[in-house]
CSV table of C-alpha atoms in Angstrom, one decimal:
chain,number,residue,atom,x,y,z
A,200,MET,CA,-30.8,112.8,-11.7
A,201,LYS,CA,-33.9,114.7,-10.7
A,202,ARG,CA,-36.0,112.6,-13.0
A,203,ILE,CA,-34.7,109.4,-11.4
A,204,VAL,CA,-35.5,110.7,-7.9
A,205,PHE,CA,-39.0,111.7,-9.1
A,206,VAL,CA,-39.6,108.3,-10.6
A,207,MET,CA,-38.5,106.5,-7.4
A,208,ILE,CA,-40.7,108.7,-5.2
A,209,ALA,CA,-43.7,108.0,-7.6
A,210,LEU,CA,-43.1,104.3,-7.4
A,211,LEU,CA,-42.9,104.3,-3.6
A,212,ILE,CA,-46.1,106.2,-3.3
A,213,GLY,CA,-47.8,103.9,-5.8
A,214,ILE,CA,-46.7,100.8,-3.9
A,215,GLY,CA,-48.0,102.4,-0.6
A,216,VAL,CA,-51.4,103.1,-2.1
A,217,ALA,CA,-51.7,99.6,-3.6
A,218,THR,CA,-50.8,98.0,-0.3
A,219,THR,CA,-53.4,100.1,1.6
A,220,GLN,CA,-56.1,99.3,-0.9
A,221,ASN,CA,-55.4,95.5,-0.6
A,222,ALA,CA,-55.4,95.5,3.2
A,223,LYS,CA,-57.7,92.9,4.6
A,224,LYS,CA,-60.6,94.2,6.8
A,225,ALA,CA,-63.2,92.8,9.1
A,226,VAL,CA,-66.8,93.7,8.4
A,227,ILE,CA,-69.5,93.3,11.0
A,228,SER,CA,-73.1,92.6,9.9
A,229,SER,CA,-76.4,91.0,11.0
A,230,ASP,CA,-79.5,90.0,9.3
A,231,ASN,CA,-81.5,91.4,12.2
A,232,VAL,CA,-80.4,94.7,13.9
A,233,GLU,CA,-83.6,95.3,15.7
A,234,HIS,CA,-85.8,93.1,17.9
A,235,ASP,CA,-89.4,93.9,19.0
A,236,PHE,CA,-90.4,92.1,22.2
A,237,GLY,CA,-94.0,93.2,21.7
A,238,THR,CA,-95.9,93.6,24.9
A,239,ILE,CA,-94.3,92.2,28.0
A,240,LYS,CA,-95.4,92.0,31.6
A,241,GLU,CA,-93.3,93.7,34.2
A,242,ALA,CA,-94.1,90.9,36.7
A,243,ASP,CA,-92.6,88.3,34.4
A,244,GLY,CA,-89.1,89.7,34.8
A,245,SER,CA,-86.3,90.1,32.3
A,246,VAL,CA,-86.6,89.2,28.6
A,247,THR,CA,-83.7,88.1,26.4
A,248,HIS,CA,-82.9,88.2,22.7
A,249,THR,CA,-79.9,86.8,20.9
A,250,PHE,CA,-78.5,88.8,18.0
A,251,VAL,CA,-76.4,86.8,15.5
A,252,ILE,CA,-73.4,88.8,14.3
A,253,LYS,CA,-71.5,87.8,11.1
A,254,ASN,CA,-68.0,88.7,9.9
A,255,THR,CA,-68.5,89.3,6.2
A,256,GLY,CA,-65.0,90.7,5.7
A,257,ASP,CA,-61.7,89.0,5.0
A,258,ALA,CA,-59.9,89.5,8.3
A,259,PRO,CA,-60.8,88.3,11.8
A,260,LEU,CA,-63.4,90.4,13.6
A,261,VAL,CA,-62.7,91.3,17.2
A,262,ILE,CA,-65.6,92.8,19.3
A,263,THR,CA,-63.9,94.9,21.9
A,264,ARG,CA,-66.9,96.1,23.9
A,265,VAL,CA,-70.7,96.2,23.8
A,266,VAL,CA,-72.4,99.1,25.6
A,267,ALA,CA,-76.2,99.5,26.2
A,268,SER,CA,-77.9,102.8,26.4
A,269,CYS,CA,-79.4,102.0,29.8
A,270,GLY,CA,-78.5,100.0,32.9
A,271,CYS,CA,-81.8,98.1,32.4
A,272,THR,CA,-80.2,96.5,29.4
A,273,THR,CA,-77.4,93.9,29.8
A,274,PRO,CA,-75.4,92.6,26.8
A,275,GLN,CA,-73.2,89.5,26.9
A,276,PHE,CA,-70.7,88.6,24.2
A,277,SER,CA,-67.6,86.6,23.4
A,278,LYS,CA,-64.3,88.3,23.0
A,279,GLU,CA,-63.0,85.4,20.8
A,280,PRO,CA,-62.1,86.6,17.3
A,281,ILE,CA,-64.8,85.8,14.6
A,282,ALA,CA,-63.1,84.4,11.5
A,283,PRO,CA,-64.2,85.6,8.1
A,284,GLY,CA,-67.6,84.1,7.1
A,285,GLN,CA,-68.2,82.9,10.7
A,286,THR,CA,-70.8,84.1,13.3
A,287,SER,CA,-71.0,84.8,17.0
A,288,LYS,CA,-73.9,85.8,19.3
A,289,ILE,CA,-74.7,88.8,21.4
A,290,ASP,CA,-77.3,88.1,24.1
A,291,VAL,CA,-79.2,91.2,25.3
A,292,ALA,CA,-81.4,91.0,28.4
A,293,TYR,CA,-83.9,93.8,29.3
A,294,ASN,CA,-85.2,94.2,32.8
A,295,PRO,CA,-88.6,95.9,32.8
A,296,ALA,CA,-88.8,96.4,36.6
A,297,GLY,CA,-90.2,99.9,37.4
A,298,ARG,CA,-90.3,100.9,33.7
A,299,PRO,CA,-93.9,100.7,32.4
A,300,GLY,CA,-94.7,101.9,28.9
A,301,GLN,CA,-92.9,101.9,25.6
A,302,PHE,CA,-89.1,101.4,25.5
A,303,VAL,CA,-86.5,101.6,22.8
A,304,LYS,CA,-82.9,100.8,23.8
A,305,THR,CA,-79.7,100.8,21.7
A,306,ILE,CA,-76.7,98.6,22.0
A,307,ALA,CA,-73.4,99.9,20.5
A,308,VAL,CA,-71.0,97.1,19.4
A,309,TYR,CA,-67.4,98.3,19.1
A,310,SER,CA,-65.0,96.3,17.0
A,311,ASN,CA,-62.1,96.4,14.7
A,312,GLY,CA,-64.6,96.2,11.9
A,313,LYS,CA,-64.5,98.6,8.9
A,314,ASP,CA,-67.1,101.0,10.4
A,315,GLY,CA,-65.9,100.8,14.0
A,316,THR,CA,-69.3,100.9,15.7
A,317,PHE,CA,-72.4,98.8,14.9
A,318,THR,CA,-75.8,99.5,16.5
A,319,LEU,CA,-78.4,97.1,17.6
A,320,ARG,CA,-81.9,98.0,19.0
A,321,ILE,CA,-84.5,96.4,21.2
A,322,LYS,CA,-88.0,97.8,21.7
A,323,GLY,CA,-91.3,96.9,23.2
A,324,VAL,CA,-94.1,97.9,25.7
A,325,VAL,CA,-94.1,97.0,29.4
A,326,GLU,CA,-97.5,96.5,31.1
């Protein structure tokens, strides 16, 4: 009787592990995670770069929020799910007003992707 109970428990644990290992997951990726604006002029106003994000997983990717490291950086993104193999865009605008010199800003992309947070960077020099 104990042997039967032991075998049943082992089978249930095995099924649970197999199910977990086969779970589909979204994976966020990008060919370009950093953009260098080079030298920009403060008088010219904001500059913008578009990052292309790809779902390389096998489940829909949902970007829940995108947060910049500074109020001078404004990200815009779609909350529509990204199907496996498909892409979406994140537009990042940087306002150089009153910020002469070198800058490096990070943009944290939060999603249901395998790693949770994905980081993008912009940099440049303001004259």
